Short mmCIF file of C-alpha atoms in Angstrom, two decimals:
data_model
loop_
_atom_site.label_atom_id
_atom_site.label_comp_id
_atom_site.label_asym_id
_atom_site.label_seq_id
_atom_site.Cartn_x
_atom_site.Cartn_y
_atom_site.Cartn_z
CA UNK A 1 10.08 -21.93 3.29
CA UNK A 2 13.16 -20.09 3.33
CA UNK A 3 13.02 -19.14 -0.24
CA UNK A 4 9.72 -17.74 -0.34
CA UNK A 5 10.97 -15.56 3.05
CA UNK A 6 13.74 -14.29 1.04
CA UNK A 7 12.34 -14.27 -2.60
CA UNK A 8 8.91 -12.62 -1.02
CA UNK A 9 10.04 -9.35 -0.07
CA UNK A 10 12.71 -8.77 -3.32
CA UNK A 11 9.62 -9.23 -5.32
CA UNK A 12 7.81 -6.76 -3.93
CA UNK A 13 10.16 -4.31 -3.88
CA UNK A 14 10.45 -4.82 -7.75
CA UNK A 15 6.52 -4.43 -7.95
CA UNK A 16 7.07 -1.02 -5.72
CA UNK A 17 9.93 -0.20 -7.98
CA UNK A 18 7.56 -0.84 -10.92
CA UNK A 19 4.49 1.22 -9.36
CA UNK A 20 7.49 3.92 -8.66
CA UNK A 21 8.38 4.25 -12.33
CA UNK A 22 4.69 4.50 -13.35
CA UNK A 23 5.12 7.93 -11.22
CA UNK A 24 5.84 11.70 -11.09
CA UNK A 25 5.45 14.75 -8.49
CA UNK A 26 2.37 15.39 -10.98
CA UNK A 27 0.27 12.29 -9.20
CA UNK A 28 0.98 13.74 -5.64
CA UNK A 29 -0.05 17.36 -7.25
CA UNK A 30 -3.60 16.03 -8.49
CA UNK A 31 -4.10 15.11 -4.53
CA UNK A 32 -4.38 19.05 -3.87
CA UNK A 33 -6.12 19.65 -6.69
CA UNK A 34 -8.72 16.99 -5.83
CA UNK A 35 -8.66 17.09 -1.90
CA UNK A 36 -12.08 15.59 -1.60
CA UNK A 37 -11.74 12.65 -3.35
CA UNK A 38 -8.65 12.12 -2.24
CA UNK A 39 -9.53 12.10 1.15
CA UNK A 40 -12.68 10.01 1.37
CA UNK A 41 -10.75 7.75 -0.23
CA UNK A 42 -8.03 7.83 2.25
CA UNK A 43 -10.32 7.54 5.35
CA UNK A 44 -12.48 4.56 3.40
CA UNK A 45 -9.09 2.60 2.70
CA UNK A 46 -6.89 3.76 6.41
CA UNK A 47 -9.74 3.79 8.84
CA UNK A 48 -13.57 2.45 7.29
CA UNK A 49 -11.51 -0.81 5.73
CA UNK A 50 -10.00 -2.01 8.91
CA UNK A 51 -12.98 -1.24 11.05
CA UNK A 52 -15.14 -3.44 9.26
CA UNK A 53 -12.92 -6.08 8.64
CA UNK A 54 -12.47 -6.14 12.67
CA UNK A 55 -16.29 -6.27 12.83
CA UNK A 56 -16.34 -9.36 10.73
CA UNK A 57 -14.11 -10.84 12.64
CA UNK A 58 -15.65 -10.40 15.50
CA UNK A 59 -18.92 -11.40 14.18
CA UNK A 60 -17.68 -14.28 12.18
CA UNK A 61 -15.24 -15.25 15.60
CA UNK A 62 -12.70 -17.64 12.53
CA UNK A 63 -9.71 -19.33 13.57
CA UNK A 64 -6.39 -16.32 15.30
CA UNK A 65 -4.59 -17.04 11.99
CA UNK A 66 -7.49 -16.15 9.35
CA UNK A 67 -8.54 -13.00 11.90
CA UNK A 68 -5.09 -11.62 11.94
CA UNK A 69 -5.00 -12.87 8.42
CA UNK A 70 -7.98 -10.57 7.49
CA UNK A 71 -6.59 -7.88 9.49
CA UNK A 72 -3.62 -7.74 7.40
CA UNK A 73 -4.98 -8.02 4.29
CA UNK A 74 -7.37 -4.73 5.64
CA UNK A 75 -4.34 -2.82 6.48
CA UNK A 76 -2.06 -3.48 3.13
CA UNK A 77 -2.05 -0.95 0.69
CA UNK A 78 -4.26 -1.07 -2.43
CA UNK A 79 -1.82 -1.51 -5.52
CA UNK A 80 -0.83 -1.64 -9.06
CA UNK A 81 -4.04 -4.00 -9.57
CA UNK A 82 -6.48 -1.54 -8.32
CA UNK A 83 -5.12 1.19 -10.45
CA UNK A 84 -5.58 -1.88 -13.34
CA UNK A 85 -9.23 -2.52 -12.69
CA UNK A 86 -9.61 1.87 -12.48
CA UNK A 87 -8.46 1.94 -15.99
CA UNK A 88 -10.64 -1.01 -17.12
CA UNK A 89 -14.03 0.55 -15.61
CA UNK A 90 -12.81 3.75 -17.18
CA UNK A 91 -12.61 5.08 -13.45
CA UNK A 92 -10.33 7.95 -12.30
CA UNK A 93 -6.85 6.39 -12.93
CA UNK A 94 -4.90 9.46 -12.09
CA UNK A 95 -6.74 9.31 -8.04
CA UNK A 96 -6.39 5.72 -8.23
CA UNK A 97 -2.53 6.12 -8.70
CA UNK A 98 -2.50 9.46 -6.04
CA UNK A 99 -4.57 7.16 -3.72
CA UNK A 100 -1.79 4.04 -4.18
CA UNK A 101 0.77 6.05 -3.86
CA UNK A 102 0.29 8.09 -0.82
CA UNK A 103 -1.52 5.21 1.17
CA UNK A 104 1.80 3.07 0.07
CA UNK A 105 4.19 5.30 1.70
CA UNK A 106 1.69 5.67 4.96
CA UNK A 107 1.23 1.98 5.05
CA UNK A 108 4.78 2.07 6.75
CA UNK A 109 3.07 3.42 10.21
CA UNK A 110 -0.38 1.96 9.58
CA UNK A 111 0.08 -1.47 8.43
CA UNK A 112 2.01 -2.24 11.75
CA UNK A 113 -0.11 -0.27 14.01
CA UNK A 114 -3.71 -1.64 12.96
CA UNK A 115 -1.83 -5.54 13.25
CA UNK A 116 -0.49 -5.10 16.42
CA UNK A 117 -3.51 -3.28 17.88
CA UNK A 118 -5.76 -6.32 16.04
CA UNK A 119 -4.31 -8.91 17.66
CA UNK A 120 -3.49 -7.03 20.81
CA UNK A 121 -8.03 -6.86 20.72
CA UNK A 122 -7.85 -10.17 19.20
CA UNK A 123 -5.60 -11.39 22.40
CA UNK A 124 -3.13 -12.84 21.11
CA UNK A 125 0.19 -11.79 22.66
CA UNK A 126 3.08 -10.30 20.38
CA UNK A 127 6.26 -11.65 20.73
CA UNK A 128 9.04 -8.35 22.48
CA UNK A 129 10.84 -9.10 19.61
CA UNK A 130 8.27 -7.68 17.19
CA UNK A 131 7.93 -3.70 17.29
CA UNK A 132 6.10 -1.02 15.34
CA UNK A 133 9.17 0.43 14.45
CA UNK A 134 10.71 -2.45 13.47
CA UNK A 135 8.30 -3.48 11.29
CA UNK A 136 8.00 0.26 9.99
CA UNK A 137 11.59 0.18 9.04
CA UNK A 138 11.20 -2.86 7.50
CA UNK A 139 8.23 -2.08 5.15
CA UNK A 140 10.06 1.19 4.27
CA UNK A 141 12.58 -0.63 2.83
CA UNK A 142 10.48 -2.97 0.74
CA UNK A 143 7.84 -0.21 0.24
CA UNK A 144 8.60 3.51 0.44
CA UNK A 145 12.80 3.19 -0.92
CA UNK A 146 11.46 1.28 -3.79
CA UNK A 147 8.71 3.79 -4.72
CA UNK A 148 10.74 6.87 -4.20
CA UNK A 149 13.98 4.90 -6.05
CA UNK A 150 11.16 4.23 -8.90
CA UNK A 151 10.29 8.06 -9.24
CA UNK A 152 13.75 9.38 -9.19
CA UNK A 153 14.76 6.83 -12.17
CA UNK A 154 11.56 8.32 -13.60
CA UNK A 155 12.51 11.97 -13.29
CA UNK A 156 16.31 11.05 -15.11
CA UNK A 157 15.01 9.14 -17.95
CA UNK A 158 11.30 10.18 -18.45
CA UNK A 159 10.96 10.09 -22.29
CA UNK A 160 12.43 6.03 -22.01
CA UNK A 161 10.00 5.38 -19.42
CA UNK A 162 6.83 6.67 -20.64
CA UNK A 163 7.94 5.39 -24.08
CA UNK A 164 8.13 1.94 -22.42
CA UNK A 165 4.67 2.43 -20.72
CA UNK A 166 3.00 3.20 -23.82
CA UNK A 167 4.20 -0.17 -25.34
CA UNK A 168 2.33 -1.59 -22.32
CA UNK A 169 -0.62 0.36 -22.94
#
């Protein structure tokens, strides 16, 4: 179990550093330029997503692991996958990608604060040793550092990395 609690998080801060390299300051740009979008897609994935999934819960009354479970699955970030399954239903890749990448650096004060607040409603009680901010810091690390690390490598070597994600496309 220790590997996987060790291995887990370096893997997904290769998959941020990935998503990271697949961007520039142009995908943040295309969020002013298409504020609408943008936002309805922000409130459906930060605020609609987790109140329904709390619903269901509710509703559906499932074991405290597979509610908080749910919960957390509500809260995460959409990824690389979702901007995947844009392309293939010829969708709007470049709001897909504004969408993952904003969403994945907020996810750093939301993800903790809609799982704490879920099972604070759910009643189960949070160990002291687990805070918002410590989880926060944690997920920026894993998360936002990656991303941002991603971009800057981006910004230095451009014409290598779109080169290599043309071979992928």
């Amino acid at each position: 179990m220790e590997v996987v609690t060790t291995l887990a998080p370096i893997a997904l801060a290769l998959i941020m550093l990935a998503l990271g390299l697949g961007l520039s300051v142009d995908d943040f740009s295309r969020v002013l330029r298409q504020p609408k979008d943008f936002l309805i897609g922000l409130l459906c994935q930060l605020i609609l997503l987790p109140i329904i999934a709390f619903i269901l819960v509710k509703i559906y009354n499932p074991p405290i692991e597979l509610a908080l479970g749910v919960m957390i699955i509500a809260a995460a970030p959409g990824g690389v996958t979702s901007n995947v399954l844009t392309k293939f239903a010829n969708g709007d890749v470049a709001l897909s990608i504004s969408l993952t990448a904003v969403t994945s650096l907020v996810c750093i004060i939301s993800v903790p604060f809609i799982v704490i607040n879920s099972a604070n409603f759910l009643g189960v009680t949070i160990s002291k040793e687990i805070s918002m901010i410590g989880i926060a810091l944690k997920m920026a690390l894993v998360v936002s550092i990656p991303v941002l690390i991603g971009m800057i490598i981006r910004f230095f070597a451009e014409n290598f990395i779109i080169s290599k994600i043309n071979i992928i496309n």
